[in-house]
Amino acid sequence: MKTVRSLALGGILAALYAALTILLAPISYGPLQVRVSEALTVLPFLTPVAIPGLAVGALLANIFGGFGPWDIIGGSFLTLIAAYLTRLTAKTGKPWLAPVPPILVNAFGVSAYLQFLVTGFQPGIKTYFYFVVTIGLGELIACFGLGYPLLRFLMKKKLFIKNNA
């Protein structure tokens, strides 16, 4: 039963992440973005089931993003890494740390390939750090501004706590 429940929850999170990103496409893609769906990236703090769910959701969402395989594969992989690192923050017992991995991983990781895609594979430290700042700010808004209050609410309601699923 727990496996079915975990699979269902992962699927729901994947669908929710993808739907939020796609429905809010004008602000979800590109160098200046605030992905509201990134608020969900704090959920691995509460349950490991969120890790694959978020990665699959990012993969589905990035199919519609316009940056092709780099974003579909690269962005999904970065989401997987960030989700795993967020899960590790749960061991600290400090929920305020949960938004940090997705902010840092996406700000520095997505900027690495986005810089080359936007500039035609021309190296440029200024462009890279421009993307780090703009993506980082968007992540900060989504993860701390929306995700952290969501995490505190779910913790207060003790959702995901009972069965850790």
C-alpha atoms as a PDB file:
ATOM      1  CA  MET A   1       0.000   0.000   0.000  1.00  0.00           C
ATOM      2  CA  LYS A   2       2.821   2.386   0.840  1.00  0.00           C
ATOM      3  CA  THR A   3       4.412   1.809  -2.580  1.00  0.00           C
ATOM      4  CA  VAL A   4       1.161   2.606  -4.378  1.00  0.00           C
ATOM      5  CA  ARG A   5       0.674   5.679  -2.224  1.00  0.00           C
ATOM      6  CA  SER A   6       4.244   6.826  -2.852  1.00  0.00           C
ATOM      7  CA  LEU A   7       3.904   6.306  -6.588  1.00  0.00           C
ATOM      8  CA  ALA A   8       0.610   8.203  -6.624  1.00  0.00           C
ATOM      9  CA  LEU A   9       2.058  11.093  -4.618  1.00  0.00           C
ATOM     10  CA  GLY A  10       5.097  11.279  -6.892  1.00  0.00           C
ATOM     11  CA  GLY A  11       2.807  11.356  -9.924  1.00  0.00           C
ATOM     12  CA  ILE A  12       0.653  14.076  -8.409  1.00  0.00           C
ATOM     13  CA  LEU A  13       3.719  16.199  -7.642  1.00  0.00           C
ATOM     14  CA  ALA A  14       5.074  15.688 -11.169  1.00  0.00           C
ATOM     15  CA  ALA A  15       1.739  16.703 -12.688  1.00  0.00           C
ATOM     16  CA  LEU A  16       1.366  19.685 -10.367  1.00  0.00           C
ATOM     17  CA  TYR A  17       4.895  20.947 -11.071  1.00  0.00           C
ATOM     18  CA  ALA A  18       4.441  20.582 -14.836  1.00  0.00           C
ATOM     19  CA  ALA A  19       0.949  22.110 -14.846  1.00  0.00           C
ATOM     20  CA  LEU A  20       1.959  25.143 -12.782  1.00  0.00           C
ATOM     21  CA  THR A  21       4.996  25.757 -14.974  1.00  0.00           C
ATOM     22  CA  ILE A  22       3.132  25.390 -18.263  1.00  0.00           C
ATOM     23  CA  LEU A  23       0.052  27.353 -17.184  1.00  0.00           C
ATOM     24  CA  LEU A  24       2.266  30.208 -16.012  1.00  0.00           C
ATOM     25  CA  ALA A  25       4.568  29.934 -19.054  1.00  0.00           C
ATOM     26  CA  PRO A  26       5.153  33.685 -19.543  1.00  0.00           C
ATOM     27  CA  ILE A  27       6.962  33.867 -16.202  1.00  0.00           C
ATOM     28  CA  SER A  28       8.228  30.257 -16.075  1.00  0.00           C
ATOM     29  CA  TYR A  29      10.792  30.153 -18.874  1.00  0.00           C
ATOM     30  CA  GLY A  30      13.864  32.103 -19.902  1.00  0.00           C
ATOM     31  CA  PRO A  31      16.572  34.108 -18.179  1.00  0.00           C
ATOM     32  CA  LEU A  32      14.050  36.250 -16.279  1.00  0.00           C
ATOM     33  CA  GLN A  33      11.769  33.726 -14.648  1.00  0.00           C
ATOM     34  CA  VAL A  34       9.819  33.023 -11.514  1.00  0.00           C
ATOM     35  CA  ARG A  35       8.634  29.446 -11.637  1.00  0.00           C
ATOM     36  CA  VAL A  36       5.822  29.280  -9.118  1.00  0.00           C
ATOM     37  CA  SER A  37       6.168  25.496  -9.358  1.00  0.00           C
ATOM     38  CA  GLU A  38       9.604  25.803  -7.749  1.00  0.00           C
ATOM     39  CA  ALA A  39       7.773  26.382  -4.461  1.00  0.00           C
ATOM     40  CA  LEU A  40       7.265  22.606  -4.487  1.00  0.00           C
ATOM     41  CA  THR A  41      11.016  22.002  -4.375  1.00  0.00           C
ATOM     42  CA  VAL A  42      10.955  22.249  -0.576  1.00  0.00           C
ATOM     43  CA  LEU A  43       8.846  19.077  -0.344  1.00  0.00           C
ATOM     44  CA  PRO A  44      11.777  16.623  -0.267  1.00  0.00           C
ATOM     45  CA  PHE A  45      12.384  18.046   3.208  1.00  0.00           C
ATOM     46  CA  LEU A  46       9.206  16.196   4.202  1.00  0.00           C
ATOM     47  CA  THR A  47       9.264  13.129   1.970  1.00  0.00           C
ATOM     48  CA  PRO A  48      11.737  11.386  -0.340  1.00  0.00           C
ATOM     49  CA  VAL A  49       8.850  10.628  -2.715  1.00  0.00           C
ATOM     50  CA  ALA A  50       9.033  14.247  -3.855  1.00  0.00           C
ATOM     51  CA  ILE A  51      12.503  13.722  -5.355  1.00  0.00           C
ATOM     52  CA  PRO A  52      11.518  11.731  -8.469  1.00  0.00           C
ATOM     53  CA  GLY A  53       8.168  13.521  -8.670  1.00  0.00           C
ATOM     54  CA  LEU A  54       9.847  16.913  -8.997  1.00  0.00           C
ATOM     55  CA  ALA A  55      12.406  15.621 -11.510  1.00  0.00           C
ATOM     56  CA  VAL A  56       9.695  14.131 -13.733  1.00  0.00           C
ATOM     57  CA  GLY A  57       7.625  17.304 -13.383  1.00  0.00           C
ATOM     58  CA  ALA A  58      10.592  19.412 -14.473  1.00  0.00           C
ATOM     59  CA  LEU A  59      11.215  17.114 -17.420  1.00  0.00           C
ATOM     60  CA  LEU A  60       7.600  17.439 -18.564  1.00  0.00           C
ATOM     61  CA  ALA A  61       7.584  21.211 -18.048  1.00  0.00           C
ATOM     62  CA  ASN A  62      10.886  21.725 -19.853  1.00  0.00           C
ATOM     63  CA  ILE A  63       9.573  19.994 -22.971  1.00  0.00           C
ATOM     64  CA  PHE A  64       7.515  23.154 -23.491  1.00  0.00           C
ATOM     65  CA  GLY A  65      10.290  25.585 -22.567  1.00  0.00           C
ATOM     66  CA  GLY A  66      11.914  26.177 -25.934  1.00  0.00           C
ATOM     67  CA  PHE A  67      15.508  25.403 -24.955  1.00  0.00           C
ATOM     68  CA  GLY A  68      15.372  21.825 -26.210  1.00  0.00           C
ATOM     69  CA  PRO A  69      17.390  18.896 -24.897  1.00  0.00           C
ATOM     70  CA  TRP A  70      19.671  21.095 -22.808  1.00  0.00           C
ATOM     71  CA  ASP A  71      16.767  22.208 -20.666  1.00  0.00           C
ATOM     72  CA  ILE A  72      14.771  18.985 -20.858  1.00  0.00           C
ATOM     73  CA  ILE A  73      17.677  16.804 -19.731  1.00  0.00           C
ATOM     74  CA  GLY A  74      19.913  19.348 -17.990  1.00  0.00           C
ATOM     75  CA  GLY A  75      17.147  21.155 -16.125  1.00  0.00           C
ATOM     76  CA  SER A  76      15.559  17.896 -15.018  1.00  0.00           C
ATOM     77  CA  PHE A  77      18.901  16.561 -13.819  1.00  0.00           C
ATOM     78  CA  LEU A  78      19.565  19.766 -11.875  1.00  0.00           C
ATOM     79  CA  THR A  79      16.102  19.487 -10.311  1.00  0.00           C
ATOM     80  CA  LEU A  80      16.919  15.905  -9.300  1.00  0.00           C
ATOM     81  CA  ILE A  81      20.191  17.031  -7.690  1.00  0.00           C
ATOM     82  CA  ALA A  82      18.510  19.953  -5.907  1.00  0.00           C
ATOM     83  CA  ALA A  83      15.701  17.705  -4.652  1.00  0.00           C
ATOM     84  CA  TYR A  84      18.196  15.164  -3.305  1.00  0.00           C
ATOM     85  CA  LEU A  85      20.181  17.906  -1.558  1.00  0.00           C
ATOM     86  CA  THR A  86      16.948  19.322  -0.137  1.00  0.00           C
ATOM     87  CA  ARG A  87      16.197  15.879   1.281  1.00  0.00           C
ATOM     88  CA  LEU A  88      19.586  15.951   2.998  1.00  0.00           C
ATOM     89  CA  THR A  89      18.658  19.242   4.686  1.00  0.00           C
ATOM     90  CA  ALA A  90      15.882  17.366   6.518  1.00  0.00           C
ATOM     91  CA  LYS A  91      18.572  15.696   8.624  1.00  0.00           C
ATOM     92  CA  THR A  92      19.472  19.098  10.064  1.00  0.00           C
ATOM     93  CA  GLY A  93      15.944  19.649  11.376  1.00  0.00           C
ATOM     94  CA  LYS A  94      16.148  23.229  10.070  1.00  0.00           C
ATOM     95  CA  PRO A  95      13.357  23.810   7.547  1.00  0.00           C
ATOM     96  CA  TRP A  96      14.737  27.212   6.537  1.00  0.00           C
ATOM     97  CA  LEU A  97      17.557  25.315   4.788  1.00  0.00           C
ATOM     98  CA  ALA A  98      15.145  23.469   2.459  1.00  0.00           C
ATOM     99  CA  PRO A  99      14.912  26.279  -0.139  1.00  0.00           C
ATOM    100  CA  VAL A 100      18.684  26.745  -0.357  1.00  0.00           C
ATOM    101  CA  PRO A 101      19.633  23.793  -2.636  1.00  0.00           C
ATOM    102  CA  PRO A 102      17.128  24.566  -5.413  1.00  0.00           C
ATOM    103  CA  ILE A 103      18.103  28.233  -5.351  1.00  0.00           C
ATOM    104  CA  LEU A 104      21.832  27.558  -5.631  1.00  0.00           C
ATOM    105  CA  VAL A 105      21.694  24.556  -7.966  1.00  0.00           C
ATOM    106  CA  ASN A 106      19.373  26.302 -10.406  1.00  0.00           C
ATOM    107  CA  ALA A 107      21.033  29.711 -10.217  1.00  0.00           C
ATOM    108  CA  PHE A 108      24.476  28.318 -11.003  1.00  0.00           C
ATOM    109  CA  GLY A 109      23.545  25.189 -12.976  1.00  0.00           C
ATOM    110  CA  VAL A 110      20.823  26.477 -15.297  1.00  0.00           C
ATOM    111  CA  SER A 111      22.892  29.603 -15.920  1.00  0.00           C
ATOM    112  CA  ALA A 112      25.767  27.438 -17.147  1.00  0.00           C
ATOM    113  CA  TYR A 113      23.879  26.013 -20.107  1.00  0.00           C
ATOM    114  CA  LEU A 114      21.517  28.951 -20.622  1.00  0.00           C
ATOM    115  CA  GLN A 115      24.461  31.300 -21.107  1.00  0.00           C
ATOM    116  CA  PHE A 116      25.751  29.202 -23.990  1.00  0.00           C
ATOM    117  CA  LEU A 117      22.332  28.692 -25.563  1.00  0.00           C
ATOM    118  CA  VAL A 118      21.463  32.386 -25.501  1.00  0.00           C
ATOM    119  CA  THR A 119      24.861  33.656 -26.689  1.00  0.00           C
ATOM    120  CA  GLY A 120      25.419  31.001 -29.346  1.00  0.00           C
ATOM    121  CA  PHE A 121      28.037  29.118 -27.347  1.00  0.00           C
ATOM    122  CA  GLN A 122      30.188  32.196 -26.857  1.00  0.00           C
ATOM    123  CA  PRO A 123      31.896  32.258 -23.470  1.00  0.00           C
ATOM    124  CA  GLY A 124      31.093  35.245 -21.339  1.00  0.00           C
ATOM    125  CA  ILE A 125      31.415  35.630 -17.599  1.00  0.00           C
ATOM    126  CA  LYS A 126      29.199  38.733 -17.532  1.00  0.00           C
ATOM    127  CA  THR A 127      26.333  36.941 -19.255  1.00  0.00           C
ATOM    128  CA  TYR A 128      26.745  33.925 -17.002  1.00  0.00           C
ATOM    129  CA  PHE A 129      26.571  35.990 -13.815  1.00  0.00           C
ATOM    130  CA  TYR A 130      23.653  37.993 -15.192  1.00  0.00           C
ATOM    131  CA  PHE A 131      21.773  34.704 -15.481  1.00  0.00           C
ATOM    132  CA  VAL A 132      22.967  33.598 -12.035  1.00  0.00           C
ATOM    133  CA  VAL A 133      21.479  36.762 -10.546  1.00  0.00           C
ATOM    134  CA  THR A 134      18.204  36.739 -12.494  1.00  0.00           C
ATOM    135  CA  ILE A 135      17.533  33.019 -12.107  1.00  0.00           C
ATOM    136  CA  GLY A 136      18.690  33.164  -8.493  1.00  0.00           C
ATOM    137  CA  LEU A 137      16.262  35.993  -7.732  1.00  0.00           C
ATOM    138  CA  GLY A 138      13.410  34.098  -9.362  1.00  0.00           C
ATOM    139  CA  GLU A 139      14.305  31.013  -7.348  1.00  0.00           C
ATOM    140  CA  LEU A 140      14.541  33.079  -4.178  1.00  0.00           C
ATOM    141  CA  ILE A 141      11.028  34.418  -4.744  1.00  0.00           C
ATOM    142  CA  ALA A 142       9.608  30.970  -5.535  1.00  0.00           C
ATOM    143  CA  CYS A 143      11.491  28.898  -2.962  1.00  0.00           C
ATOM    144  CA  PHE A 144      11.695  31.232   0.021  1.00  0.00           C
ATOM    145  CA  GLY A 145       8.752  33.493  -0.790  1.00  0.00           C
ATOM    146  CA  LEU A 146       6.300  30.713  -1.663  1.00  0.00           C
ATOM    147  CA  GLY A 147       7.945  27.384  -0.847  1.00  0.00           C
ATOM    148  CA  TYR A 148       9.081  28.087   2.684  1.00  0.00           C
ATOM    149  CA  PRO A 149       5.605  29.235   3.845  1.00  0.00           C
ATOM    150  CA  LEU A 150       4.181  26.128   2.139  1.00  0.00           C
ATOM    151  CA  LEU A 151       6.662  23.952   4.008  1.00  0.00           C
ATOM    152  CA  ARG A 152       5.850  25.573   7.357  1.00  0.00           C
ATOM    153  CA  PHE A 153       2.113  25.138   6.689  1.00  0.00           C
ATOM    154  CA  LEU A 154       2.520  21.452   5.826  1.00  0.00           C
ATOM    155  CA  MET A 155       4.696  20.911   8.899  1.00  0.00           C
ATOM    156  CA  LYS A 156       2.165  22.658  11.129  1.00  0.00           C
ATOM    157  CA  LYS A 157      -0.624  20.474   9.725  1.00  0.00           C
ATOM    158  CA  LYS A 158       1.686  17.458  10.114  1.00  0.00           C
ATOM    159  CA  LEU A 159       1.098  16.426   6.524  1.00  0.00           C
ATOM    160  CA  PHE A 160       3.614  13.915   5.177  1.00  0.00           C
ATOM    161  CA  ILE A 161       4.911  13.369   8.733  1.00  0.00           C
ATOM    162  CA  LYS A 162       2.905  10.316   9.842  1.00  0.00           C
ATOM    163  CA  ASN A 163       4.074   7.862   7.191  1.00  0.00           C
ATOM    164  CA  ASN A 164       6.895   9.916   5.692  1.00  0.00           C
ATOM    165  CA  ALA A 165       5.291   9.343   2.308  1.00  0.00           C
END
